[in-house]
């Protein structure tokens, strides 16, 4: 090559370089990601880890101490997480009467028939039991199935004085007796009236809507217990080997009142029931119906507890949502189940107590339930910390006033804490509570945050110093489909990629890369130009 030619080529190369540089200035060196795939961070729990093993040892101790201090003759405990029973102790295959836990099965039957279109929960009881009537001193309202399910019909507690003991089984006679009874509260009173009679009526009302017609007993066994694999549970006590009870009435059959409290079960089987409640599988009813089932029918005046349909809702300190639970108490048998949808933890406690013992199965259940939920939450936090925690940085900022900004976003998962630091100092410091669904979060800075939802790794920012206004806006259901069209309240969105190696923050104008993760690849066009340059320089030399 002669020198004139090579000078021309050099000028040409310089021109190309300048164009390349200019375009590099206009293009963020950290290109924006396209919207990440909608993934939920999946995580396989390992219950053999030291964290879970020490939890289980702690549970062994707690349960031993409680049962020896509280005169339990026999007991069983099962702990469920998602679709697995992760811990059991005691007589887990022994059959105990679970008494009022039966009521939740009676309600489930009503929901199943409703989902099949065979009845409506707003049907009056009379629609299905034409002989039913009761004196209503308040107004002419007709009691509905939904009201029976939520203990808000205002019905008396029991049919006969002996606490739902054998009141006979002739329905005609029983309904005649009920016709002479009076409501004890107005329907939908804010002081609900727990009613064994109400749940018995519910079971006998919906059994008339089954097609082909089957009894409450047959429906519960064939359509609920069998599909759930609860083979050691049932409603016919004949020939059943129950956990010993020191009271002879322990074996009494409830006859017409069976839908209120007849079921017997084991810890192992109630574990399967809890798995169904938590996962919705097998799908006996829709997920919507499960949510409806555990929604409050009423809250008591202190707002700390209430009835669902007919679950008992309780506030436990530190829990965001009310815990859904049901207790059963009959003769010496006391039982309890509780579950928490957001951590997927459930616990079943069954026992036969010595007569005269006042201790409640809830006390034992909570001593198990609370540490399990805390452990699961801590494991979740560690997983998120490992995945998303770290310092993310990006030297480039296209949309900010100063090009000297060096944004660093520090993410500490758990609650995720996001710091944004620049050469000017700390710009943001905010916390996000990790929750499964759209829930308002800790708001403690001028920046307020919301974790969008578990199946999408994105977060919205709002800049409202007014916590109340912010919460109200969230309550007004932000448009989940259009996270960037939330108006003035939500001004930023952060998105993590599925592996947590980058995070995109469009408003700031770039992609932040986690320290230690691989550097961005050069864009192909620039790679091409640079290679071209190297080749030409080499050609010049040789
Ligand atoms: C589960 O944890 C135990 C104890 O840390 C470990 O030995 C085992 O390999 C883990 N199993 C899996 C599948 O990761
Ligand atoms: C529980 O669910 C997980 C994920 O959906 C599945 O891989 C696992 O096999 C299930 N376990 C049981 C015991 O059904
Ligand atoms: C139920 O009681 C009614 C009225 O006492 C009586 O006529 C009827 O025969 C009884 N039914 C059964 C199945 O015993
Ligand atoms: C329950 O019994 C049925 C029928 O007898 C059987 O097919 C099923 O495998 C049993 N389920 C369990 C969990 O034992
Ligand atoms: C933010 O950056 C400044 C200057 O680099 C530094 O002094 C400060 O400690 C940083 N703050 C945080 C919270 O990282
Ligand atoms: C909010 O911030 C203040 C001051 O930094 C701190 O004292 C307080 O504990 C924080 N509250 C919460 C709920 O984090
Ligand atoms: C969560 O995000 C996914 C994907 O965008 C969406 O399908 C789902 O409806 C969202 N869940 C809620 C509760 O908004």
Coordinates of C-alpha atoms in Angstrom, one line a residue, residues 28-34 387-400 405-411 418-423 427-428 447 461 492-520:
X28 CA -26.9 4.2 26.6
X29 CA -23.8 2.1 27.2
X30 CA -26.1 0.0 29.4
X31 CA -28.9 -0.7 26.9
X32 CA -32.4 -0.9 28.2
X33 CA -33.7 -4.4 28.5
X34 CA -36.9 -5.4 26.9
X387 CA -31.0 -13.7 44.2
X388 CA -31.5 -9.9 44.3
X389 CA -29.3 -8.6 47.1
X390 CA -26.2 -6.7 46.1
X391 CA -25.0 -3.5 44.6
X392 CA -26.1 -2.7 41.1
X393 CA -24.4 0.0 39.1
X394 CA -24.5 1.8 35.8
X395 CA -22.1 4.5 34.8
X396 CA -24.5 6.0 32.3
X397 CA -27.6 8.0 32.8
X398 CA -29.4 9.3 29.7
X399 CA -32.2 11.2 31.2
X400 CA -30.6 12.9 34.2
X405 CA -24.0 10.8 38.2
X406 CA -22.8 7.3 39.1
X407 CA -25.9 5.6 40.1
X408 CA -25.6 2.7 42.5
X409 CA -28.6 0.8 43.7
X410 CA -28.2 -1.3 46.6
X411 CA -30.8 -4.0 47.1
X418 CA -33.3 0.0 47.8
X419 CA -30.7 2.7 48.2
X420 CA -29.8 4.9 45.3
X421 CA -26.5 6.6 45.7
X422 CA -24.9 9.1 43.3
X423 CA -22.0 11.3 43.5
X427 CA -31.0 9.8 46.6
X428 CA -33.4 7.2 47.8
X447 CA -40.2 7.3 48.6
X461 CA -42.4 3.7 43.3
X492 CA -41.0 4.9 38.7
X493 CA -40.8 1.2 38.0
X494 CA -37.9 -1.1 38.7
X495 CA -37.7 -4.4 37.1
X496 CA -35.4 -7.2 38.1
X497 CA -34.5 -9.8 35.5
X498 CA -35.4 -13.3 36.5
X499 CA -32.0 -14.1 37.8
X500 CA -31.5 -10.8 39.6
X501 CA -28.3 -10.0 37.7
X502 CA -29.6 -6.8 36.3
X503 CA -32.3 -4.4 37.1
X504 CA -33.9 -2.0 34.7
X505 CA -34.9 1.5 35.9
X506 CA -36.3 3.2 32.8
X507 CA -36.9 6.6 34.5
X508 CA -33.3 6.8 35.5
X509 CA -32.4 5.6 32.0
X510 CA -30.5 2.4 32.3
X511 CA -29.8 -1.1 33.2
X512 CA -28.0 -1.6 36.5
X513 CA -25.7 -4.6 36.7
X514 CA -25.1 -6.5 39.9
X515 CA -21.4 -6.3 40.9
X516 CA -19.7 -9.6 40.2
X517 CA -22.1 -10.5 37.4
X518 CA -20.7 -10.7 33.8
X519 CA -20.2 -7.3 32.1
X520 CA -22.5 -6.3 29.2

